[in-house]
Coordinates of C-alpha atoms and ligand atoms in Angstrom, one line a residue:
M121 CA -222.8 -196.0 84.8
S122 CA -224.4 -196.0 81.3
Y123 CA -223.1 -193.5 78.7
Q124 CA -226.3 -191.4 78.9
M125 CA -226.1 -191.1 82.7
F126 CA -222.4 -190.3 82.5
T127 CA -223.0 -187.4 80.0
F128 CA -225.8 -186.1 82.1
A129 CA -223.6 -186.2 85.2
V130 CA -220.9 -184.3 83.4
M131 CA -223.5 -181.7 82.3
I132 CA -224.8 -181.0 85.7
E133 CA -221.4 -180.8 87.2
Q134 CA -220.2 -178.3 84.7
K135 CA -219.5 -174.9 86.2
P136 CA -221.6 -172.1 84.8
T137 CA -218.6 -169.8 84.5
H138 CA -216.1 -169.9 81.7
T139 CA -212.7 -168.4 82.2
S140 CA -211.0 -167.3 79.0
L141 CA -207.6 -168.7 78.5
S142 CA -206.4 -165.3 77.4
E143 CA -206.7 -164.1 81.0
L144 CA -204.1 -166.6 82.0
G145 CA -201.5 -166.5 79.2
E146 CA -199.3 -169.5 78.5
F147 CA -197.4 -169.6 81.8
G148 CA -200.4 -168.8 83.9
L149 CA -202.2 -171.7 82.3
I150 CA -199.3 -174.1 82.9
D151 CA -199.1 -173.0 86.5
H152 CA -202.8 -173.4 87.0
L153 CA -203.1 -176.8 85.4
T154 CA -200.0 -178.2 87.1
A155 CA -200.5 -176.7 90.6
G156 CA -199.8 -179.2 93.3
I157 CA -198.4 -181.9 91.0
A158 CA -195.6 -183.4 93.1
P159 CA -193.3 -186.3 92.0
Q160 CA -194.2 -189.7 93.4
H161 CA -190.8 -191.3 92.6
A162 CA -187.5 -190.3 94.0
S163 CA -186.1 -190.7 90.5
S164 CA -188.1 -187.6 89.3
V165 CA -185.4 -185.2 90.4
K166 CA -187.0 -182.1 88.6
G167 CA -190.5 -182.1 87.2
I168 CA -192.3 -179.1 85.7
G169 CA -190.6 -175.7 85.6
D170 CA -187.4 -176.0 83.8
D171 CA -186.3 -176.5 80.2
A172 CA -186.3 -180.2 80.6
A173 CA -187.4 -182.7 83.3
V174 CA -184.5 -184.4 85.1
I175 CA -184.7 -188.1 85.8
D176 CA -182.2 -190.1 87.9
T177 CA -181.3 -193.1 85.8
G178 CA -178.4 -194.3 88.0
D179 CA -175.0 -193.1 87.0
A180 CA -176.2 -190.0 85.2
Y181 CA -179.4 -187.9 84.8
S182 CA -181.7 -188.3 81.9
L183 CA -183.3 -185.1 80.5
I184 CA -186.7 -185.0 78.8
S185 CA -188.5 -182.2 77.0
T186 CA -191.3 -181.8 74.5
D187 CA -192.3 -179.1 72.0
L188 CA -195.4 -178.9 69.9
L189 CA -195.6 -176.9 66.6
N190 CA -198.9 -176.1 65.1
E191 CA -199.4 -174.9 61.5
G192 CA -200.9 -171.4 61.3
I193 CA -199.7 -170.7 64.9
H194 CA -196.0 -171.5 65.0
F195 CA -195.3 -171.6 61.3
D196 CA -196.7 -170.5 58.0
L197 CA -196.0 -172.8 55.0
A198 CA -196.4 -169.8 52.7
Y199 CA -192.7 -169.0 53.4
V200 CA -191.4 -171.8 55.6
P201 CA -189.9 -174.6 53.4
L202 CA -190.8 -178.0 54.9
K203 CA -187.2 -179.1 55.1
H204 CA -186.4 -176.0 57.2
L205 CA -189.5 -176.8 59.4
G206 CA -188.2 -180.3 60.1
Y207 CA -184.8 -179.0 60.9
K208 CA -186.1 -176.3 63.2
A209 CA -188.6 -178.6 65.0
A210 CA -185.7 -180.9 66.0
V211 CA -183.2 -178.2 66.8
V212 CA -185.5 -176.3 69.2
N213 CA -185.8 -179.5 71.2
F214 CA -182.0 -179.9 71.4
S215 CA -181.8 -176.4 72.6
D216 CA -183.8 -177.3 75.8
I217 CA -181.3 -180.0 76.6
Y218 CA -178.3 -177.7 76.1
A219 CA -180.1 -175.3 78.4
M220 CA -179.7 -177.9 81.2
N221 CA -176.0 -178.2 80.3
G222 CA -176.7 -181.6 78.8
T223 CA -176.4 -183.5 75.5
P224 CA -179.4 -184.5 73.4
K225 CA -179.3 -188.2 72.4
Q226 CA -182.7 -189.4 71.1
I227 CA -186.0 -188.0 69.8
T228 CA -189.4 -189.3 69.0
V229 CA -191.4 -187.5 66.4
G230 CA -195.2 -187.2 66.4
I231 CA -196.9 -185.9 63.3
A232 CA -200.6 -185.3 62.4
V233 CA -201.1 -184.5 58.7
S234 CA -204.0 -183.7 56.4
N235 CA -204.3 -185.2 52.9
R236 CA -203.3 -181.8 51.6
F237 CA -199.7 -183.0 52.0
S238 CA -198.1 -185.2 49.4
L239 CA -195.6 -187.9 50.2
E240 CA -192.9 -185.8 48.6
A241 CA -193.7 -182.9 50.9
L242 CA -193.4 -185.1 54.0
E243 CA -190.1 -186.5 52.7
E244 CA -188.8 -183.0 52.6
F245 CA -190.0 -182.4 56.1
Y246 CA -188.3 -185.6 57.3
A247 CA -185.1 -184.7 55.4
G248 CA -184.9 -181.6 57.6
I249 CA -185.3 -183.7 60.8
R250 CA -182.7 -186.2 59.6
L251 CA -180.2 -183.5 58.7
A252 CA -180.6 -181.9 62.2
C253 CA -180.2 -185.3 63.8
E254 CA -177.1 -186.1 61.8
K255 CA -175.5 -182.7 62.6
Y256 CA -176.2 -182.9 66.4
Q257 CA -175.7 -186.7 66.6
V258 CA -179.2 -187.5 67.8
D259 CA -181.1 -190.8 67.0
I260 CA -184.7 -190.9 65.9
V261 CA -186.1 -193.7 67.9
G262 CA -189.8 -193.6 67.4
G263 CA -192.9 -191.4 67.2
D264 CA -196.5 -191.5 66.1
T265 CA -198.3 -190.7 62.8
T266 CA -201.9 -189.8 62.5
S267 CA -204.3 -187.7 60.4
S268 CA -205.5 -184.2 61.0
R269 CA -208.6 -182.4 59.6
A270 CA -206.5 -179.4 58.7
G271 CA -202.9 -178.5 58.8
L272 CA -199.7 -180.1 60.2
F273 CA -198.9 -180.7 63.8
V274 CA -195.4 -181.7 64.9
S275 CA -194.6 -182.8 68.4
I276 CA -191.1 -183.8 69.2
T277 CA -189.8 -185.3 72.5
V278 CA -186.1 -185.2 73.1
V279 CA -184.2 -187.3 75.6
G280 CA -180.7 -186.2 76.7
T281 CA -178.1 -187.0 79.3
V282 CA -176.0 -185.0 81.7
E283 CA -173.5 -185.9 84.4
K284 CA -175.2 -185.4 87.8
Q285 CA -172.7 -182.8 89.0
D286 CA -173.1 -180.8 85.7
V287 CA -176.9 -180.3 85.5
V288 CA -177.8 -176.6 85.6
Y289 CA -181.3 -175.4 86.5
R290 CA -183.1 -172.1 86.1
S291 CA -183.6 -171.7 89.8
T292 CA -180.1 -171.4 91.2
A293 CA -178.8 -167.9 90.2
G294 CA -177.1 -166.2 93.1
E295 CA -176.9 -162.5 94.0
H296 CA -173.8 -160.8 92.4
D297 CA -173.6 -163.4 89.6
L298 CA -173.0 -162.1 86.1
I299 CA -175.7 -162.5 83.5
C300 CA -174.5 -163.7 80.1
V301 CA -176.0 -164.5 76.8
S302 CA -174.5 -166.3 73.7
G303 CA -174.6 -165.0 70.1
D304 CA -177.0 -162.2 69.4
L305 CA -180.7 -161.6 69.9
G306 CA -183.7 -160.2 68.1
S307 CA -182.7 -161.5 64.6
A308 CA -185.2 -164.3 64.4
Y309 CA -188.1 -162.0 65.2
A310 CA -186.9 -159.4 62.7
G311 CA -186.6 -162.1 60.1
L312 CA -190.2 -163.2 60.9
L313 CA -191.6 -159.7 60.4
L314 CA -189.7 -159.4 57.1
L315 CA -191.2 -162.7 55.9
E316 CA -194.6 -161.6 57.0
R317 CA -194.2 -158.3 55.3
E318 CA -193.2 -159.9 52.0
K319 CA -196.0 -162.4 52.2
A320 CA -198.5 -159.5 52.5
V321 CA -196.9 -157.8 49.5
F322 CA -197.1 -161.0 47.5
L323 CA -200.7 -161.6 48.4
A324 CA -201.7 -158.1 47.4
D325 CA -199.9 -158.6 44.0
P326 CA -198.7 -162.1 43.1
N327 CA -196.4 -160.6 40.4
M328 CA -194.3 -158.9 43.1
Q329 CA -191.2 -160.9 44.0
P330 CA -190.1 -160.9 47.6
D331 CA -187.5 -158.3 48.5
L332 CA -185.2 -160.1 51.0
E333 CA -181.9 -158.6 49.7
G334 CA -179.2 -158.1 52.3
Y335 CA -181.2 -159.9 55.1
D336 CA -180.0 -163.4 54.8
Y337 CA -178.9 -163.5 58.4
P338 CA -182.2 -162.6 60.1
I339 CA -184.1 -164.9 57.7
E340 CA -181.8 -167.8 58.4
R341 CA -182.2 -167.2 62.1
Q342 CA -185.9 -167.5 61.7
L343 CA -186.1 -170.4 59.3
K344 CA -183.1 -172.5 60.3
P345 CA -181.9 -171.8 63.8
E346 CA -179.1 -173.6 65.5
A347 CA -178.8 -174.8 69.1
R348 CA -175.7 -173.8 71.1
R349 CA -173.9 -177.1 71.5
D350 CA -170.7 -175.2 71.1
I351 CA -171.3 -173.1 74.2
V352 CA -172.0 -176.2 76.4
A353 CA -168.8 -177.7 75.0
L354 CA -166.8 -174.5 75.9
F355 CA -168.2 -174.7 79.5
K356 CA -166.8 -178.3 79.8
E357 CA -163.5 -177.4 78.2
H358 CA -162.9 -174.5 80.5
G359 CA -164.3 -176.1 83.6
I360 CA -167.1 -173.6 84.0
K361 CA -170.5 -174.4 85.4
P362 CA -173.1 -171.7 85.0
T363 CA -175.1 -171.0 88.2
A364 CA -178.3 -171.0 86.2
M365 CA -179.3 -171.3 82.6
I366 CA -182.3 -171.2 80.2
D367 CA -182.6 -171.0 76.4
V368 CA -184.0 -167.9 74.7
S369 CA -187.2 -169.2 73.0
D370 CA -189.7 -166.5 74.2
G371 CA -187.5 -163.4 74.3
L372 CA -184.8 -162.1 76.7
A373 CA -187.4 -160.4 79.0
S374 CA -189.4 -163.6 79.5
E375 CA -186.3 -165.7 80.1
L376 CA -184.8 -163.2 82.6
L377 CA -188.1 -163.3 84.5
H378 CA -188.0 -167.1 84.6
I379 CA -184.5 -167.2 86.0
C380 CA -185.1 -164.4 88.5
K381 CA -188.5 -165.6 89.7
S382 CA -187.4 -169.2 90.1
S383 CA -184.1 -168.2 91.8
G384 CA -185.8 -165.6 94.0
V385 CA -183.5 -162.8 92.8
G386 CA -183.6 -159.5 90.9
C387 CA -181.4 -158.3 88.0
S388 CA -180.1 -155.3 86.2
V389 CA -179.5 -155.7 82.5
Y390 CA -177.8 -153.0 80.4
E391 CA -179.5 -152.1 77.1
E392 CA -176.1 -151.1 75.5
K393 CA -174.7 -154.6 76.3
I394 CA -177.4 -156.6 74.6
P395 CA -175.8 -158.2 71.5
I396 CA -177.7 -157.4 68.3
D397 CA -176.4 -158.1 64.8
I398 CA -175.9 -155.1 62.5
S399 CA -178.2 -156.5 59.8
T400 CA -180.9 -156.9 62.3
I401 CA -180.5 -153.3 63.5
T402 CA -180.8 -152.1 59.9
L403 CA -183.8 -154.3 59.3
C404 CA -185.5 -153.2 62.5
D405 CA -184.9 -149.5 61.5
S406 CA -186.4 -150.1 58.1
M407 CA -189.5 -151.5 59.7
N408 CA -189.7 -148.9 62.5
I409 CA -189.1 -151.4 65.3
D410 CA -186.8 -150.8 68.2
P411 CA -184.1 -153.5 68.0
T412 CA -184.0 -153.7 71.8
T413 CA -187.7 -154.5 71.7
A414 CA -187.0 -157.3 69.2
A415 CA -184.3 -158.7 71.5
M416 CA -186.4 -158.4 74.7
N417 CA -189.7 -159.6 73.4
G418 CA -189.2 -161.3 70.1
G419 CA -188.0 -164.8 70.9
E420 CA -187.0 -167.8 68.9
D421 CA -183.3 -166.9 69.1
Y422 CA -182.4 -170.2 70.8
E423 CA -179.3 -168.6 72.4
L424 CA -178.3 -169.6 76.0
L425 CA -179.0 -167.1 78.7
F426 CA -177.0 -168.0 81.8
T427 CA -175.5 -166.7 85.0
I428 CA -171.9 -167.3 86.2
S429 CA -170.1 -166.6 89.4
Q430 CA -167.8 -163.5 89.3
R431 CA -164.8 -165.7 89.7
D432 CA -165.5 -167.2 86.2
Y433 CA -165.4 -163.7 84.6
E434 CA -161.8 -163.9 83.4
A435 CA -162.5 -167.2 81.6
I436 CA -165.9 -166.1 80.1
R437 CA -164.4 -162.8 78.9
K438 CA -162.4 -164.8 76.3
F439 CA -165.5 -166.5 74.8
Q440 CA -166.0 -164.4 71.7
E441 CA -169.6 -165.8 71.4
V442 CA -170.6 -164.7 74.9
S443 CA -171.7 -161.2 76.1
V444 CA -172.0 -160.2 79.7
I445 CA -175.2 -158.1 79.8
G446 CA -175.8 -157.5 83.5
H447 CA -175.8 -158.9 87.0
V448 CA -178.0 -160.6 89.5
M449 CA -179.3 -158.4 92.3
D450 CA -181.3 -159.1 95.5
A451 CA -185.0 -159.7 95.0
G452 CA -185.9 -156.4 96.5
S453 CA -184.1 -154.5 93.7
G454 CA -186.5 -155.8 91.1
M455 CA -185.8 -156.8 87.6
N456 CA -184.7 -153.8 85.5
L457 CA -183.4 -152.9 82.0
I458 CA -181.0 -150.0 82.3
S459 CA -181.5 -147.9 79.2
R460 CA -178.7 -146.2 77.3
S461 CA -179.7 -143.0 79.1
G462 CA -179.3 -144.7 82.5
Q463 CA -183.0 -145.0 83.2
A464 CA -184.2 -148.2 85.1
I465 CA -187.1 -149.7 83.2
P466 CA -188.9 -152.6 85.0
I467 CA -188.8 -155.8 82.9
T468 CA -192.3 -157.1 82.5
A469 CA -193.6 -160.5 81.3
Q470 CA -194.7 -159.3 77.9
G471 CA -192.8 -162.0 76.0
W472 CA -194.9 -163.3 73.2
D473 CA -198.4 -162.6 74.7
A474 CA -198.1 -158.9 74.3
L475 CA -196.7 -159.2 70.8
R476 CA -199.5 -161.4 69.7
E477 CA -202.4 -160.3 71.8
E478 CA -205.0 -160.6 69.0
E479 CA -204.1 -164.3 68.8
N480 CA -204.4 -165.1 72.5
L481 CA -204.0 -168.8 72.1
D482 CA -200.7 -168.5 70.5
F483 CA -198.4 -170.4 72.9
Ligands
LIG182 P1 -189.6 -174.1 77.1 O1 -190.0 -172.8 76.6 O2 -188.3 -174.3 77.7 O3 -189.9 -175.2 76.1 P2 -192.2 -174.1 78.4 O4 -192.3 -172.7 78.7 O5 -192.9 -174.7 77.2 O6 -190.6 -174.5 78.3 O7 -192.7 -175.0 79.6 C1 -192.3 -174.6 80.9 C2 -192.5 -175.8 81.9 O8 -193.8 -176.2 81.9 C3 -191.7 -177.0 81.4 O9 -191.2 -177.6 82.6 C4 -192.7 -177.9 80.7 O10 -192.4 -179.2 80.8 C5 -194.0 -177.6 81.5 N1 -195.2 -177.7 80.8 C6 -195.6 -177.0 79.7 N2 -196.9 -177.4 79.3 C7 -197.3 -178.4 80.2 C8 -198.4 -179.2 80.3 N3 -199.5 -179.1 79.5 N4 -198.5 -180.0 81.4 C9 -197.4 -180.2 82.2 N5 -196.3 -179.5 82.1 C10 -196.2 -178.6 81.1
LIG183 MG1 -186.4 -173.7 77.0

């Protein structure tokens, strides 16, 4: 078919209706586009729907995951140093491998850059990626480099490994299991709001210096997150295998829903048990934000949310970096946050879409 005929054929086949992507949201869009995709190879053990795909490579499983960062959507170079951006872009990928109870081993790095960036700027960015890879012992094994009309795009793919018997999915939480989370939540979001606030102040009056005093922790959590390799190492050391696991990239609410929906269970999570750092509580108070909302719907904490069998409670209790925040219920009980006053509040899929509803393409 000639090019002209082809374009004509495309034109007449185009449906007259246009469905706005904002009606679907990120997860609705992924579900829609990937509906009915089934693996053709027995080696594709787990495809779409977890933190990483699981491929049978013989003795062990390989894990693969990709994350795309887009300037103006995921980061703002007005306050994100390029070295931090490189570090974070790598670490958020490692986090998805730890969420499968695995070990990241290699990454490939795709970048699209406009001529607004100097060589020195990109060296800084790469210094961040290199630093993360040194720290987490991951090799940079390839990538792709191209130009962009505007802005910087970064797409990193990570490959990891896990012993077959150790792999942990989102979909295997069982009724009566305990729900646990590492570290603390909400800080990265509070840090982001603070950076946004100080940027606005600076734009209004460039003579004003940013007032970030006392908030090093939330700012560091936003700009230079770490992935929880230490928690996965603790599981191994103590012979614990979580029954389900996910990393907290979109907020506790969204991740609880992922675990519960894919496992076919419900949950009760206690507001008073959600770990929130004291500097984050102070910062949230100063900005009139409920710290629980920052933890539930903020995201980018890169902590591990996991479920364990009750028999592992005694062992997990000794992990200083882990909090037990609730338990798994039957599906009929629903998914609830039990407030400090004892009220059961249904957990809804607000995650990031609700927080950023004006920018409805912000995945
Ligand atoms: P995470 O937050 O852990 O990075 P995502 O929410 O981005 O995971 O993705 C959820 C699942 O959907 C993953 O299994 C991912 O591989 C898959 N996925 C995301 N976007 C696409 C796409 N465009 N096509 C196919 N699969 C996708
Ligand atoms: Mg993830």
